[in-house]
Coordinates of C-alpha atoms and ligand atoms in Angstrom, one line a residue:
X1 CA 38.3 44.1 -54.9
X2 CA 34.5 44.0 -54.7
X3 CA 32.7 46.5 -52.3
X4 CA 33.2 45.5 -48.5
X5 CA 30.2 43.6 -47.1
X6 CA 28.6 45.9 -44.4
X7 CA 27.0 44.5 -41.3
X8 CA 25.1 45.9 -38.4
X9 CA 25.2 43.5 -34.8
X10 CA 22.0 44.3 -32.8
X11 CA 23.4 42.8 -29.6
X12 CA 26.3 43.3 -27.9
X13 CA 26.8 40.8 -25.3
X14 CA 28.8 37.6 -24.9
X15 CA 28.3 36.0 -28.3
X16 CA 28.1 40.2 -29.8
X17 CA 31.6 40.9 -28.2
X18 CA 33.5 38.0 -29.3
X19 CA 32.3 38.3 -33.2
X20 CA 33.2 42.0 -33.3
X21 CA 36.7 41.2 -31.6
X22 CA 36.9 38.1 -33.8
X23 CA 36.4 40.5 -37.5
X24 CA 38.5 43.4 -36.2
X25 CA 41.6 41.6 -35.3
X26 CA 41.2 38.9 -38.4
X27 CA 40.1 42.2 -40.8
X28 CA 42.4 41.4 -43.5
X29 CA 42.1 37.7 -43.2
X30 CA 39.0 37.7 -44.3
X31 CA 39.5 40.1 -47.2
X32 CA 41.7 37.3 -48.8
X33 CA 39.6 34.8 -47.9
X34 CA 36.5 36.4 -48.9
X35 CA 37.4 38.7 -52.0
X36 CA 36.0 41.6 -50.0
X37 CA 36.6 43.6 -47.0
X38 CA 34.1 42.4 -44.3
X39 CA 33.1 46.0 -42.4
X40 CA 31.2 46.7 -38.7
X41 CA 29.1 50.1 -40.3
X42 CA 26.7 49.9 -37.6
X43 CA 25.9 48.2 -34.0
X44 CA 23.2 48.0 -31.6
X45 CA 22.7 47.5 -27.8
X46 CA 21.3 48.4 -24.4
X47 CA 24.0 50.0 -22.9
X48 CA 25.8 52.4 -24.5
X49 CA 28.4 53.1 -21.8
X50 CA 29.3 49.7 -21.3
X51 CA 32.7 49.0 -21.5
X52 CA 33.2 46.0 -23.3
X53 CA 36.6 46.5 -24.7
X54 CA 36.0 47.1 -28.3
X55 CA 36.8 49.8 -30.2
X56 CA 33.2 51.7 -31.7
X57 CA 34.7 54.7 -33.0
X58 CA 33.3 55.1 -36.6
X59 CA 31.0 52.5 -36.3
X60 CA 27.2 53.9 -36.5
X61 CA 25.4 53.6 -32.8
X62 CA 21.4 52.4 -32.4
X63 CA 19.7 52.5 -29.1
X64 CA 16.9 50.7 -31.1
X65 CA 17.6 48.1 -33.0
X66 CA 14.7 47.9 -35.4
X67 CA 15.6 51.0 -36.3
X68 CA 19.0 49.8 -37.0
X69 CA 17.3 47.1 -39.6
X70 CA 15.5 49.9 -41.4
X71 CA 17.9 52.5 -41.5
X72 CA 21.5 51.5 -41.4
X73 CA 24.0 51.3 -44.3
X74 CA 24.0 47.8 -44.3
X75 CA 24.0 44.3 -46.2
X76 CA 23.8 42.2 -43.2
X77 CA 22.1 42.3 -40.3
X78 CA 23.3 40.2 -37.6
X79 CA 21.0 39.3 -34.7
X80 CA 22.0 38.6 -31.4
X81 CA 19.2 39.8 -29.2
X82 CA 17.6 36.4 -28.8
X83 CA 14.0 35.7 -27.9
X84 CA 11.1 35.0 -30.4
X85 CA 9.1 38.3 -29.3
X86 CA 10.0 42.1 -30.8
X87 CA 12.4 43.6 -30.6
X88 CA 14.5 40.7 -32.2
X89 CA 11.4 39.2 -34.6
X90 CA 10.4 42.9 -35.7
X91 CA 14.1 43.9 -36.6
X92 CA 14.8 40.4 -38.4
X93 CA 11.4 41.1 -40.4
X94 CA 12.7 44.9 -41.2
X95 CA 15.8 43.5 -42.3
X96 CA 14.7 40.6 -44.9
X97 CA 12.3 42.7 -46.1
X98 CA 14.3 45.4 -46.6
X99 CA 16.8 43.2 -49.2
X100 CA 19.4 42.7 -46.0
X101 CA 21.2 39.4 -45.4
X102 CA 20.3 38.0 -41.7
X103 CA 22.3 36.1 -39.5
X104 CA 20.9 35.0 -36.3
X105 CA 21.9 32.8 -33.7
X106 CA 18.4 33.1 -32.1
X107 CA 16.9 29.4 -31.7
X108 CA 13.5 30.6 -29.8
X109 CA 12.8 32.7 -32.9
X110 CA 13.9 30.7 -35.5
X111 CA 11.6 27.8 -33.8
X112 CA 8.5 29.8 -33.6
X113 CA 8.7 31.8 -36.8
X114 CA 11.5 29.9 -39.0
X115 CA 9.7 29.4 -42.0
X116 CA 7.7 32.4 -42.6
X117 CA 11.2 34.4 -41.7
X118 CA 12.4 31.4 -44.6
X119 CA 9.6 32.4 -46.9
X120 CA 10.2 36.1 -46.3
X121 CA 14.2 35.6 -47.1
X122 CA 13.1 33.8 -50.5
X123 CA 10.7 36.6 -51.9
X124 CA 13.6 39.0 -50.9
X125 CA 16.4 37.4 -52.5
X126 CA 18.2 36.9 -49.7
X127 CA 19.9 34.9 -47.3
X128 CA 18.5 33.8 -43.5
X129 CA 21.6 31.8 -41.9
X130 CA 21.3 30.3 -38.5
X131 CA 24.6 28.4 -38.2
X132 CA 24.7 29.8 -34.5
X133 CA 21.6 28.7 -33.7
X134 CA 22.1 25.2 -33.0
X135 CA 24.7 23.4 -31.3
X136 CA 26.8 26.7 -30.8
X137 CA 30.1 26.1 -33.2
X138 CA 29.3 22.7 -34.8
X139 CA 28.6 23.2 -38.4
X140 CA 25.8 21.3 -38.4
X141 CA 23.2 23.3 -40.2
X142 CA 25.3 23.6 -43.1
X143 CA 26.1 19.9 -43.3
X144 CA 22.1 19.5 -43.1
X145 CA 20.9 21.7 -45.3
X146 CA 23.9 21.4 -48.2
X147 CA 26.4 18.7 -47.6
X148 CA 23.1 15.8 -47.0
X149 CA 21.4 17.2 -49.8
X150 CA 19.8 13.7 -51.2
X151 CA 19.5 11.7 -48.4
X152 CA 16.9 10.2 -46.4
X153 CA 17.0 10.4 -42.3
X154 CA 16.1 7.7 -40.2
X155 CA 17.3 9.4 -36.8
X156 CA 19.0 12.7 -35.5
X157 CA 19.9 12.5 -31.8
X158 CA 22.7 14.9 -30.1
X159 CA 23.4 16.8 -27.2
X160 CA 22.2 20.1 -27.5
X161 CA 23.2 22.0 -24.6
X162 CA 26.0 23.1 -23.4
X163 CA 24.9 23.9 -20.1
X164 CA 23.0 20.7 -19.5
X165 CA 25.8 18.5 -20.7
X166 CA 28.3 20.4 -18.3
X167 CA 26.1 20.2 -15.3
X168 CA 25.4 16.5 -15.6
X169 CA 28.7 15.6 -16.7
X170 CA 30.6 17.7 -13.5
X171 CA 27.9 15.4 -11.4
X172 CA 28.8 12.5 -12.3
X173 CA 33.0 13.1 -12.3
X174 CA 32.7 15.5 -9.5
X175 CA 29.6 13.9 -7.2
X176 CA 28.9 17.9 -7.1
X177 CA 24.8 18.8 -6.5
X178 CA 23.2 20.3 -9.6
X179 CA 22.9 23.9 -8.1
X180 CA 26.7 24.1 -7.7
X181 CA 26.9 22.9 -11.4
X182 CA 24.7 25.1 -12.8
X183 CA 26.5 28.1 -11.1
X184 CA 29.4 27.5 -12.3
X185 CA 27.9 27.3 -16.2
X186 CA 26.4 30.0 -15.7
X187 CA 29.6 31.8 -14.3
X188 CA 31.5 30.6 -17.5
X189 CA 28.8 32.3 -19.5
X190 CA 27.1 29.0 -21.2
X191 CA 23.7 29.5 -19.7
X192 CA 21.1 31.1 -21.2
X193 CA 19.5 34.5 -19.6
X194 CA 17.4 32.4 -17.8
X195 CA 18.7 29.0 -17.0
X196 CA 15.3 27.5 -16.7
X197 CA 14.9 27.6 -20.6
X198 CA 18.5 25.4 -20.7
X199 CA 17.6 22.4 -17.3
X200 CA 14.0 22.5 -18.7
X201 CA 14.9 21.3 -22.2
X202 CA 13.0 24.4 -23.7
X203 CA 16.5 25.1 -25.6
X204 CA 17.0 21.6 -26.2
X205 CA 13.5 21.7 -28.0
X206 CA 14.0 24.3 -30.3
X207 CA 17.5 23.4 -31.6
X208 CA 15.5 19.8 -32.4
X209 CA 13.0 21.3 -34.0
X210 CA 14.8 23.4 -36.1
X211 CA 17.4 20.3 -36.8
X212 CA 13.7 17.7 -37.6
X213 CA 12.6 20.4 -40.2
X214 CA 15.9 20.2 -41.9
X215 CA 16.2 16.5 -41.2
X216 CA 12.9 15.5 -43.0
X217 CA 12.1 18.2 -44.7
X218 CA 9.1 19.5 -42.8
X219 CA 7.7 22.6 -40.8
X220 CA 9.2 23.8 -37.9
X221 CA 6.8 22.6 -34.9
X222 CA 8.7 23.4 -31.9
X223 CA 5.3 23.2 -30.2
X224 CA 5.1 19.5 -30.5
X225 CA 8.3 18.1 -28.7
X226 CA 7.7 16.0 -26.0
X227 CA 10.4 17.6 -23.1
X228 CA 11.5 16.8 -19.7
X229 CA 14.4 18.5 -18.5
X230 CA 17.3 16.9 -16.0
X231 CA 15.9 19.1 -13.0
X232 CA 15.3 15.6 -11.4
X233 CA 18.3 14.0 -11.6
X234 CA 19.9 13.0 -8.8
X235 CA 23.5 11.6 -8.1
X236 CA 21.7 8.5 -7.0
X237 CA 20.4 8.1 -10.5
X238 CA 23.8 8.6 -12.2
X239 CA 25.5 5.8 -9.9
X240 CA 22.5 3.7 -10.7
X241 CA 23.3 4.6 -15.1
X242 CA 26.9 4.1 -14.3
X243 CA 26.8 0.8 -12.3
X244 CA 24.4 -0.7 -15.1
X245 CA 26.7 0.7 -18.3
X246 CA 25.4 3.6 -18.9
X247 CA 25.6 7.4 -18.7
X248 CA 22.7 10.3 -18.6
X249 CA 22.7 13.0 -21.2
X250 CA 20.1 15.4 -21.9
X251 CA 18.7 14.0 -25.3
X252 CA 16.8 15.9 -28.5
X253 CA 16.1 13.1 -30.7
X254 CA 13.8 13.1 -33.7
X255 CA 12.8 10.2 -35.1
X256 CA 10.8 8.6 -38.4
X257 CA 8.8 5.8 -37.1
X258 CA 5.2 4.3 -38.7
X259 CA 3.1 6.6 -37.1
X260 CA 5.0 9.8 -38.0
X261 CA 7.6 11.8 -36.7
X262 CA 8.9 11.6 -32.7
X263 CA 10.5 14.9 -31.6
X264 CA 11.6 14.2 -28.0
X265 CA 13.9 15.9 -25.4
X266 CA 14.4 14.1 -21.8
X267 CA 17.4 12.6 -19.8
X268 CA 18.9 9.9 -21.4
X269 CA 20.4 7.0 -20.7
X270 CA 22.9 5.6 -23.6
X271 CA 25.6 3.0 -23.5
X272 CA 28.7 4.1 -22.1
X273 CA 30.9 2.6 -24.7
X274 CA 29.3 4.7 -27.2
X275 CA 30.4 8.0 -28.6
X276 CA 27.9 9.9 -27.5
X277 CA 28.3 9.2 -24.3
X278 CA 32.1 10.3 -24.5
X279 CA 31.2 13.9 -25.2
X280 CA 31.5 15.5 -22.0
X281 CA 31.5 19.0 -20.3
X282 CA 30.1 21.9 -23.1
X283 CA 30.7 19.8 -25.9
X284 CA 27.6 19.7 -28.2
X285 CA 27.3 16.8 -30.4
X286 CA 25.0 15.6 -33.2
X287 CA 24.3 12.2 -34.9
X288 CA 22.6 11.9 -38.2
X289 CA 21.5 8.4 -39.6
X290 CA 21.2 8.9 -43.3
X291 CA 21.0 6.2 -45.6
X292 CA 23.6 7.2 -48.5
X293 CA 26.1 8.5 -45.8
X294 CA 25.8 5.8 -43.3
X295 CA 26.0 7.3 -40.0
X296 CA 27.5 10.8 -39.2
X297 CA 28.6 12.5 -35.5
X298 CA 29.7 15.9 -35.0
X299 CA 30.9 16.9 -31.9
X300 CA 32.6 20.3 -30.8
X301 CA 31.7 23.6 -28.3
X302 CA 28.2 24.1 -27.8
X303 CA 28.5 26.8 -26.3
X304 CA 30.0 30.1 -24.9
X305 CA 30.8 33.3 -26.7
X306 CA 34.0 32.0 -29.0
X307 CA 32.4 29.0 -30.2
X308 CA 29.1 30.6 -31.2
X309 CA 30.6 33.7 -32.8
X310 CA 32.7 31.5 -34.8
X311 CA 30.0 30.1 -36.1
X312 CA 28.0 33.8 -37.0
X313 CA 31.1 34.6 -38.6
X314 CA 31.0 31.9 -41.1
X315 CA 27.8 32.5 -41.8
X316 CA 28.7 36.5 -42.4
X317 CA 32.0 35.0 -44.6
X318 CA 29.1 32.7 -46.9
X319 CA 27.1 35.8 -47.4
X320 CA 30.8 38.3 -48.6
X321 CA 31.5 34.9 -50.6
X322 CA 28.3 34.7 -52.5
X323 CA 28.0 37.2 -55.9
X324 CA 25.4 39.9 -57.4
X325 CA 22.9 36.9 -59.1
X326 CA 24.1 33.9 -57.1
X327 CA 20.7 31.8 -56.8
X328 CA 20.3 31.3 -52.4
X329 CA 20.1 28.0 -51.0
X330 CA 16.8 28.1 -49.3
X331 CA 17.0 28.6 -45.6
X332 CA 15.7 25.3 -44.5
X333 CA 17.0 23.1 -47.1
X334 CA 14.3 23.2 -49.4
X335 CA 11.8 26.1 -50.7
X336 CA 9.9 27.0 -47.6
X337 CA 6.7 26.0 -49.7
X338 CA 7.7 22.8 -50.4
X339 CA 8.1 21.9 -46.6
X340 CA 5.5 19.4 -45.6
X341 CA 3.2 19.9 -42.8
X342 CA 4.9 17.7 -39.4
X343 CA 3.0 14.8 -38.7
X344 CA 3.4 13.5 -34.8
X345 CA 4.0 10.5 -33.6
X346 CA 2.3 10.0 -30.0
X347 CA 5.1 10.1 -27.3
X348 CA 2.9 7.4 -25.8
X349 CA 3.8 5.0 -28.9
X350 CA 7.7 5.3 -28.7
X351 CA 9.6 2.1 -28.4
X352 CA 12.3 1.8 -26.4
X353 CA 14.1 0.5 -23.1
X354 CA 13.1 2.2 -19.6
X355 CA 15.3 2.5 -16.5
X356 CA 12.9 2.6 -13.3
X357 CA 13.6 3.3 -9.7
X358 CA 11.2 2.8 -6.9
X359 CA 11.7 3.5 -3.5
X360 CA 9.6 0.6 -1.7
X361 CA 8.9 -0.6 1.4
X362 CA 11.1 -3.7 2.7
X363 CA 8.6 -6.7 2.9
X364 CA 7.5 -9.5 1.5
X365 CA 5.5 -9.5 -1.7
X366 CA 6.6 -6.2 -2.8
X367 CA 8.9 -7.5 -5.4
X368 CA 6.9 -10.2 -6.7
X369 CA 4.0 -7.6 -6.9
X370 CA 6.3 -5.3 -9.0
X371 CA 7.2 -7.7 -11.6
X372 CA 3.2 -8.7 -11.6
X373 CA 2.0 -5.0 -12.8
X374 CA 5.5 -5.0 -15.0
X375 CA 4.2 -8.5 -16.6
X376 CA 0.4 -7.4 -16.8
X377 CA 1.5 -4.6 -19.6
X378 CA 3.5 -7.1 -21.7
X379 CA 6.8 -5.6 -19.9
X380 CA 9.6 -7.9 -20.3
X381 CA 12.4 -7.2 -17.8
X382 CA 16.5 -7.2 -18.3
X383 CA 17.2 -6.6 -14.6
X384 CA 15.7 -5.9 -11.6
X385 CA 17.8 -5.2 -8.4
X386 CA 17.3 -4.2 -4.7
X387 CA 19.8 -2.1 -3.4
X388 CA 21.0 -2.8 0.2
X389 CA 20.5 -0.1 2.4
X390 CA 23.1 2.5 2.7
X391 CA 25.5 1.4 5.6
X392 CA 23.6 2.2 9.2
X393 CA 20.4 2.4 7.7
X394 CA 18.2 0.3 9.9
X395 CA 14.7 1.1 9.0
X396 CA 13.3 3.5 5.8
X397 CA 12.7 2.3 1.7
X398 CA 14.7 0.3 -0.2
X399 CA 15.5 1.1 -3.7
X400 CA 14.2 -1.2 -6.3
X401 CA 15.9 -1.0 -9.9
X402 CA 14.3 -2.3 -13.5
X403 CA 15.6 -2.2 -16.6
X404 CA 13.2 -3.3 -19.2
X405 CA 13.5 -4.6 -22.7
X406 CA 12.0 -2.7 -25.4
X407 CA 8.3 -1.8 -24.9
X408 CA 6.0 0.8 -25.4
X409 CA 5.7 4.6 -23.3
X410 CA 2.1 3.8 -22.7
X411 CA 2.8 0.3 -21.4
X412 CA 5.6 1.7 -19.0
X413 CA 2.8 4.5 -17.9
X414 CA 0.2 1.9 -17.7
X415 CA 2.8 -0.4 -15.1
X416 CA 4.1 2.7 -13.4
X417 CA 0.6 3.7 -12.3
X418 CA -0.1 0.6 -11.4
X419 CA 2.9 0.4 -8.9
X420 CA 1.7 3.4 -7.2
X421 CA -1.6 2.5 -6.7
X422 CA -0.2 -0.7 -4.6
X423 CA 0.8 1.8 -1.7
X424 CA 4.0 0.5 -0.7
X425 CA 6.2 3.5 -2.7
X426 CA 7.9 6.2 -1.0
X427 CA 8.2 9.4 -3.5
X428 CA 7.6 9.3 -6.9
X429 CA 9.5 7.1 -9.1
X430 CA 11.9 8.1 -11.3
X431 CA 11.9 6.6 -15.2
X432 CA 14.1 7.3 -17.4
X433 CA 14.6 6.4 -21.1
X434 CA 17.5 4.5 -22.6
X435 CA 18.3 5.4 -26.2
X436 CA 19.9 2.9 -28.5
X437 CA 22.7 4.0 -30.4
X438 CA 24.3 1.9 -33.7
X439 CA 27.6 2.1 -32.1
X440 CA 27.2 -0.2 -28.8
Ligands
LIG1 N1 22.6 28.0 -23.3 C1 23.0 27.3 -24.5 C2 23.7 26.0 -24.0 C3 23.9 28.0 -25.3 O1 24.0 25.9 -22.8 O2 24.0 25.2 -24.8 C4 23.4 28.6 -26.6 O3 22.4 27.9 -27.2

């Protein structure tokens, strides 16, 4: 048998635990699978005195895990830090350009420095895999960057996080309020260190970004995505998606259109018969509209340390797998030089269908003045409802519902702001996005 494939893990937490459990107790498993014994030489990680039910004897300890990069007898270095800053970007550049392998599940890093870290894996021979980085478990990199090889993508939508997906789901089955939800994510270990990064859409954004450059072969711009996070949602506005067909997911969609390339992450609302909207709870899912393939969704755990660290480990099994000579696939699907620059397309020029609510005052005129500032920006209506007042509600705003048909973000902006500057609107209104899927 070949030489056993040594790897270092620089971080020992949730995700670190469950992939150093997951090799130990499948050790000779994936000798058979892999030709070679896969071997933990080498670990990194705050504490040191932690319990965390592993066994570290004879496995090498780093309090620093740069140092671990540069020093360690290793072929792999796997990071599980996360962040984009040192010490997990200065260890990942120690170890490609030391001739190491890296795995990384580390989406903030991969979406601010990706293709240089790309690059710097192609001068060195070796391999950058991020299988973990996106969508947790779903093997959705890989399908991108190998199994699509050849096609052209129109669209990539999905559900991106885990965290997201469970609080809004639990809200709508549950009619819990979103603190409660997010608690209990974050209690069952989905949320990132700080949850803000997950209900703003930040994570959302750099999973898209990360799936656009693979989709359409361009440069990572993380930068560029349009977000809005589900920090507004309400359980009004869910009974409002449910009662007109629909359900509200936290969306990363990247899309080819005339003008360039949309990259966009906001609440959602898609046809409830569709398949997307049947993925529920932690469940990640991905849809790729590729025109040899046809249309393609993955779905599976987005999240948690299991599902992730199943996914670092197939990345670690690739690299045992791969021989002395073996020419890399390139990181990001192509060679990082031959990744165009990202051209934008203004958010303010997508297409699409709008869901608004306005909380108005109850007299005459209001409604016809609506659908006046609606008409004056070319806004053609589906629906537009008033709700009655909630039972023993005398006095107070009514709630007025539009769904449009397809017009433009800079129309809807234009009509919004004209609503508001009638003066009969209580708080601010709330407009959310529908998304069209080929399936409903
Ligand atoms: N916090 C992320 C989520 C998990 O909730 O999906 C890892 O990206």
């Amino acid at each position: 048998m070949t030489d056993a494939l040594k790897i270092g893990i620089a971080g020992l937490g949730t995700v670190g635990g469950a992939l150093f459990r997951a090799i130990t107790a499948r050790h000779n498993l994936l000798a058979d699978i892999c030709g070679r014994e896969i071997r933990i030489t080498a670990v990194s990680a705050r504490d040191r005195s932690r319990d965390r039910g592993i066994d570290l004897d004879g496995v090498i300890w780093f309090d620093d895990p740069v140092e671990m990069a540069r020093e360690a007898d290793i072929d792999v270095y796997v990071e599980l830090i996360g962040g984009d800053a040192d010490p997990a970007h200065a260890a990942v550049l120690a170890a490609l350009g030391r001739g190491r392998h890296v795995v990384t599940a580390n989406k903030a890093l991969l979406a601010k420095h990706g293709v240089a870290l790309a690059r710097l894996a192609e001068d060195n021979g070796v391999l950058l895999n991020f299988e973990a980085a996106v969508a947790g478990g779903i093997p959705v990199i890989k399908a991108m960057r190998e199994s699509l090889t050849g096609n052209s993508i129109q669209r990539i939508y999905g559900i991106l996080n885990g965290t997201c997906n469970y609080i809004l789901t639990r809200m709508q089955r549950e009619n819990m309020g979103f603190a409660e939800c997010l608690a209990e994510a974050q209690r069952l270990g989905y949320a990132e260190a700080d949850p803000a990064f997950d209900i703003e859409g930040n994570d959302t954004a750099h999973k898209l970004a990360i799936l656009t450059s693979l989709a359409f072969g361009s440069q990572i711009a993380a930068d560029e995505v349009y977000i809005e996070g589900i920090t507004n949602i309400s359980i009004d506005d869910i009974h409002a998606a449910d009662e007109l067909g629909y359900r509200i997911k936290l969306l990363g969609v990247a899309q080819r259109t005339a003008s360039g390339i949309e990259q966009r992450v906001h609440p959602t609302m898609v046809p409830k018969g569709s398949m997307i909207a049947q993925v529920e709870g932690v469940t990640n899912a991905v849809t790729i509209e590729a025109d040899i393939l046809g249309e393609l969704m993955l779905s599976g755990p987005g999240a948690g340390g299991d599902a992730t660290a199943s996914a670092v480990l197939g990345d670690v099994a690739d690299i045992a797998k791969s021989r002395p000579g073996h020419q890399h696939a390139p990181a990001l699907g192509r060679p990082a030089a031959k990744l165009e620059p990202y051209q934008r397309a203004r958010m303010r020029s997508h297409e699409g269908g709008y869901f608004i609510s306005l909380k108005v005052e109850d007299r005459a005129g209001v409604f016809a003045s609506i659908a006046a500032r609606m008409a004056e920006n070319d806004i053609s209506l589906e629906s537009i409802v008033q709700r009655a007042r909630p039972t023993g509600a005398a006095e107070g705003p009514q709630t007025v519902i539009l769904v449009t048909h397809a017009t433009t973000e800079s129309n809807v902006r234009a009509a919004v702001d004209g609503v508001k500057s009638e003066g009969y609107l209580s708080g601010e209104p709330q407009v959310i996005r529908i998304e069209r899927t080929r399936d409903n």
